[in-house]
Amino acid sequence: MKNKIYDALVVGELNVDLILNSIDSFPEMGKEKLAKSMNLTLGSSSAILASNLSSLGAKVSFAGKIGFDQFGVLVNDSLVNKGVNTDYLIRSKEWNTGATIVLNFDEDRAMVTYPGAMEHLTINDIPDEAFYLSKHLHFSSYFLQPGMQPGITDLFKKAKELGLTTSLDIQWDPNEKWDFDYQKVLPFVDVFFPNEQELLFLTKEKSIDNAVKKIISFANHIAVKLGSKGSLLVTNGKTVFKESYLNKNVVDAIGAGDSFNAGFIFKFINGFSLEECQEFGNLMGAINTTAAGGTTAFTNYNEIINIAKEKFGYKN
Ligand SMILES: Nc1ncnc2c1ncn2[C@@H]1O[C@H](COP(=O)(O)OP(=O)(O)OP(=O)(O)O)[C@@H](O)[C@H]1O
Ligand SMILES: [Mg+2]
């Protein structure tokens, strides 16, 4: 077998975010409003995870689908700027790159998403080489990628057969049907990363305890994200709660979950104990909330650790 080049292969959705801020008043049909500022950036939870894992120092490759358009160029270049390899990005001639238009007004926002190319990524788009060259597979945003859904068990099974470690964050289901066969998929997932709400909806339970009981026999390790409270780690039949590195001056929490995943996976692929992975996940989630958006707080390992020490009293 060839030598592994990548610490992690991230398979997931890609889109741009076009964010309009300080709009005169709430958008209305048939009327034109003015916005005082605008930002066009790389969006998507998978891209935030890949970027931050790369900023921590891991070698990351991304497999995803974009269009043959300017937004596709922006997605590709933004990942490359974060040190992420884009050899496995497919540029579809049929579909445009996904885009989310965000209209921010006061504390509220309206969003419209065109999923585009990301919906059409399938397991057949991921070349065998991508598996052979990677140590770990992470897949994110199951419900946004109908093209990947029929092949999801095969994706994780193949990764395990080829000796990769694996992780999964299904994220929110916009249709709120929660049609994900965890009994089939989770046996091939080393670390499952739901947040509290997602875990409850997925298992159709009202308490975390019952949800964990229901899912535990299918899962290996579960890290449950609890927002500003911290996280739970369920492993070897026991549940460990770790309090967050509480940030009382949150700029925004966009991408906190993805940054938690990035921190956890970074330690996991470097052979640390699961509790150390959880701790570092909490720390990265907290650091995420110190700057706008999901990637701004993450430049390189040394600077990330400096923020951890200065703002959260982290001792490594
Ligand atoms: N205010 C905060 N202060 C410190 N840490 C925080 C704060 N908010 C979140 N975190 C950390 O970030 C982690 C992930 O956040 P969260 O629970 O919001 O994930 P999520 O719901 O998956 O988010 P996302 O919307 O990004 O998918 C938490 O487990 C916690 O460790
Ligand atoms: Mg999440």
XYZ file of C-alpha atoms and ligand atoms in Angstrom:
348
model
C 0.000 0.000 0.000
C 1.173 3.528 -0.789
C 2.327 5.750 2.026
C -0.380 7.829 3.642
C -0.080 11.498 2.672
C -3.156 12.884 4.407
C -3.984 12.764 8.102
C -7.628 13.261 7.212
C -9.940 13.042 4.227
C -13.026 15.214 4.695
C -16.050 14.321 2.559
C -18.805 16.878 2.626
C -20.844 19.782 1.348
C -19.409 22.998 -0.042
C -21.023 26.372 -0.609
C -20.383 30.090 -0.388
C -22.138 32.416 2.057
C -23.212 35.819 0.750
C -23.926 37.799 3.891
C -25.752 41.141 3.809
C -25.599 43.161 7.034
C -27.409 46.176 8.465
C -30.336 46.117 6.074
C -32.695 49.172 6.267
C -35.640 47.023 7.341
C -36.748 43.425 7.063
C -36.840 42.126 3.456
C -40.289 42.303 1.848
C -41.616 40.838 -1.385
C -41.727 43.354 -4.241
C -39.543 45.932 -2.486
C -35.885 46.806 -2.647
C -33.828 47.373 0.484
C -30.269 48.522 0.984
C -27.640 46.745 3.036
C -24.743 48.691 4.590
C -22.186 45.896 4.313
C -21.633 42.672 2.440
C -19.359 39.683 2.779
C -18.780 36.806 0.400
C -17.019 33.881 2.104
C -16.537 30.148 2.093
C -19.497 28.603 3.924
C -20.373 25.020 4.899
C -19.758 23.117 8.039
C -17.453 20.576 6.351
C -15.241 23.360 4.997
C -14.943 24.985 8.435
C -13.926 21.659 9.937
C -11.372 20.959 7.173
C -9.899 24.482 7.378
C -9.520 24.437 11.154
C -8.088 20.930 11.245
C -5.544 22.092 8.674
C -4.765 25.273 10.661
C -4.028 23.073 13.682
C -1.342 21.378 11.593
C -3.005 18.255 10.175
C -2.644 17.420 6.476
C -6.184 17.502 5.142
C -7.744 16.657 1.792
C -11.312 17.478 0.779
C -13.667 15.478 -1.464
C -16.726 17.448 -2.557
C -18.610 18.837 -5.535
C -18.660 22.418 -6.814
C -19.779 24.033 -10.066
C -17.769 25.327 -13.003
C -18.340 28.903 -11.907
C -16.824 31.812 -9.985
C -18.216 30.604 -6.653
C -16.488 27.293 -7.309
C -13.212 29.151 -7.784
C -13.779 30.977 -4.485
C -14.475 27.706 -2.635
C -11.407 26.020 -4.100
C -9.083 28.969 -3.448
C -10.351 29.486 0.105
C -9.609 25.855 0.965
C -6.180 26.057 -0.672
C -5.439 29.237 1.323
C -6.140 27.242 4.479
C -3.684 24.564 3.350
C -6.378 22.034 2.408
C -5.676 19.821 -0.610
C -8.397 20.110 -3.268
C -7.330 17.386 -5.726
C -10.564 15.503 -4.987
C -12.927 18.413 -5.587
C -15.130 17.708 -8.591
C -16.243 20.625 -10.765
C -19.642 19.802 -12.221
C -20.626 21.315 -15.578
C -24.263 20.510 -14.840
C -24.777 22.195 -11.464
C -23.734 25.518 -10.013
C -21.835 25.803 -6.752
C -24.100 25.900 -3.715
C -24.777 29.306 -2.180
C -26.493 30.626 0.936
C -27.774 34.192 0.971
C -27.906 35.465 4.540
C -29.920 38.614 5.303
C -29.030 39.944 8.732
C -31.470 42.354 10.284
C -31.105 43.321 13.949
C -30.625 40.070 15.891
C -32.581 38.115 13.311
C -31.684 36.650 9.964
C -33.351 35.193 6.908
C -31.516 32.623 4.802
C -32.076 31.086 1.412
C -29.862 28.226 0.239
C -29.354 26.883 -3.256
C -27.692 23.502 -2.627
C -26.597 22.990 -6.257
C -23.594 20.749 -6.905
C -23.252 19.589 -3.274
C -26.481 17.568 -3.548
C -25.007 15.534 -6.381
C -21.836 14.231 -4.773
C -21.958 10.426 -4.612
C -19.670 7.788 -3.161
C -18.552 6.970 -6.739
C -17.069 10.477 -6.994
C -14.510 9.649 -4.325
C -11.566 7.848 -5.900
C -10.025 4.826 -4.167
C -6.759 6.745 -4.028
C -8.318 9.238 -1.617
C -8.915 6.397 0.855
C -5.516 4.784 0.273
C -3.688 8.054 0.934
C -5.582 9.052 4.102
C -5.407 7.939 7.725
C -8.823 9.203 8.824
C -12.196 9.820 7.152
C -14.655 12.462 8.352
C -18.101 12.931 6.831
C -20.430 15.789 7.697
C -23.923 17.134 6.931
C -25.737 13.941 5.957
C -29.128 15.565 5.352
C -27.778 18.189 2.934
C -26.307 15.565 0.628
C -28.972 13.277 -0.861
C -26.429 11.959 -3.374
C -24.330 10.530 -0.546
C -27.217 9.024 1.425
C -27.626 5.667 -0.360
C -23.883 5.031 -0.095
C -23.302 6.177 3.472
C -22.842 2.708 5.009
C -20.540 1.685 2.166
C -18.482 4.845 2.614
C -17.713 4.056 6.252
C -17.390 0.315 5.666
C -14.863 0.881 2.908
C -12.871 3.290 5.075
C -12.740 0.760 7.913
C -11.784 -2.095 5.557
C -8.922 0.022 4.262
C -7.685 0.701 7.786
C -8.806 4.316 8.245
C -10.236 5.647 11.476
C -13.579 7.409 10.975
C -15.853 10.136 12.322
C -19.299 11.489 11.489
C -21.316 14.631 12.237
C -24.776 14.297 10.679
C -25.748 17.909 11.572
C -29.288 19.305 11.556
C -31.993 17.883 9.291
C -33.734 20.841 7.574
C -36.717 18.560 6.816
C -36.795 17.407 10.460
C -37.500 13.809 9.450
C -34.269 12.430 10.937
C -34.239 9.537 8.547
C -30.740 8.232 9.228
C -30.156 4.526 9.832
C -27.793 4.788 12.804
C -28.037 1.070 13.530
C -26.424 0.303 10.188
C -23.882 3.124 9.922
C -22.570 3.718 13.442
C -20.820 0.347 13.809
C -18.344 1.638 11.185
C -17.935 5.070 12.802
C -15.245 5.440 15.464
C -16.442 8.826 16.740
C -19.983 10.120 16.317
C -20.432 13.882 16.882
C -24.081 14.905 17.381
C -25.182 17.898 19.377
C -27.780 17.440 22.112
C -30.820 18.288 19.975
C -29.686 16.188 17.041
C -29.153 13.159 19.294
C -32.642 13.523 20.807
C -34.387 13.889 17.447
C -32.420 11.044 15.899
C -33.316 8.616 18.676
C -36.813 10.065 19.240
C -36.062 10.313 22.975
C -36.620 13.155 25.457
C -33.537 12.750 27.631
C -29.864 12.354 26.806
C -29.674 9.320 29.120
C -32.372 7.460 27.207
C -30.962 8.550 23.856
C -27.533 7.218 24.811
C -29.042 3.934 26.040
C -30.800 3.493 22.722
C -27.799 4.165 20.539
C -24.895 2.831 22.609
C -24.934 -0.747 21.350
C -24.464 0.450 17.752
C -21.897 3.191 18.379
C -18.215 3.095 19.256
C -17.467 6.484 20.843
C -19.931 9.388 21.006
C -19.058 13.021 21.713
C -22.217 15.035 22.402
C -21.884 18.804 22.057
C -23.795 20.777 24.678
C -23.236 24.382 23.509
C -21.862 26.717 26.186
C -22.216 23.946 28.804
C -19.454 21.803 27.246
C -19.658 18.209 26.048
C -20.305 14.587 26.963
C -18.104 11.686 25.981
C -19.711 8.278 25.893
C -17.126 5.526 25.705
C -16.730 1.993 27.066
C -20.082 2.144 28.798
C -19.366 5.319 30.772
C -20.325 8.928 30.212
C -17.878 11.727 30.982
C -19.099 15.331 31.178
C -16.515 18.068 30.594
C -17.406 21.652 31.264
C -16.688 24.207 28.531
C -13.952 26.828 28.623
C -16.778 29.298 29.019
C -16.565 32.414 26.869
C -18.808 35.127 28.295
C -18.091 37.492 25.392
C -19.187 35.383 22.463
C -18.753 37.166 19.115
C -20.802 34.465 17.397
C -21.058 30.686 17.662
C -21.055 29.977 13.906
C -18.990 26.827 13.402
C -18.379 26.113 17.112
C -19.484 22.522 16.577
C -17.161 22.089 13.602
C -14.265 23.556 15.556
C -15.034 21.156 18.416
C -14.869 18.308 15.870
C -11.596 19.657 14.453
C -9.993 19.813 17.904
C -11.231 16.348 18.851
C -10.099 14.764 15.573
C -6.711 16.519 15.720
C -5.913 14.821 19.038
C -7.568 11.556 17.977
C -5.417 11.119 14.870
C -2.361 11.933 16.943
C -3.078 9.065 19.338
C -4.223 10.969 22.444
C -6.728 9.531 24.928
C -10.405 10.152 24.225
C -10.699 12.423 27.257
C -7.831 14.542 25.955
C -9.596 14.661 22.597
C -12.794 15.854 24.311
C -10.909 18.497 26.293
C -9.235 19.860 23.160
C -12.574 19.778 21.333
C -14.087 21.953 24.057
C -11.115 24.305 23.826
C -11.401 24.693 20.044
C -15.173 25.233 20.331
C -14.509 28.028 22.834
C -11.789 29.617 20.682
C -14.197 29.562 17.723
C -16.561 31.874 19.653
C -13.879 34.568 20.137
C -14.014 35.777 16.521
C -16.581 36.247 13.756
C -17.485 33.197 11.675
C -16.092 29.697 11.897
C -12.469 30.067 10.800
C -11.257 33.579 11.757
C -9.871 32.542 15.155
C -7.765 29.766 13.615
C -4.522 30.737 11.917
C -1.821 28.305 12.967
C -1.110 25.983 15.897
C 1.065 28.407 17.877
C -1.386 31.289 17.577
C -4.325 29.039 18.461
C -2.500 27.857 21.594
C -1.664 31.487 22.473
C -5.362 32.405 22.363
C -6.074 29.309 24.493
C -3.552 30.413 27.121
C -4.486 34.107 27.129
C -8.266 33.827 27.001
C -8.924 30.465 28.629
C -5.960 29.863 30.933
C -5.035 26.732 28.990
C -1.896 24.921 30.168
C -0.442 22.373 27.773
N -20.167 30.216 24.808
C -19.275 29.222 24.723
N -18.155 29.245 25.507
C -17.256 28.249 25.460
N -17.367 27.170 24.671
C -18.433 27.083 23.879
C -19.448 28.096 23.838
N -20.387 27.713 22.931
C -19.968 26.528 22.430
N -18.790 26.142 22.994
C -18.023 24.900 22.731
O -18.209 24.513 21.397
C -18.724 23.178 21.352
C -19.620 23.018 20.172
O -20.676 23.961 20.187
P -22.187 23.582 19.915
O -22.688 22.735 21.017
O -22.872 24.861 19.619
O -22.063 22.663 18.600
P -23.107 22.457 17.406
O -24.473 22.575 17.942
O -22.711 21.218 16.706
O -22.752 23.727 16.536
P -22.817 24.024 14.963
O -23.964 24.953 14.827
O -21.507 24.683 14.708
O -22.987 22.729 14.238
C -19.398 22.946 22.696
O -19.432 21.564 23.006
C -18.502 23.752 23.629
O -17.376 22.979 24.007
Mg -23.195 20.884 14.657
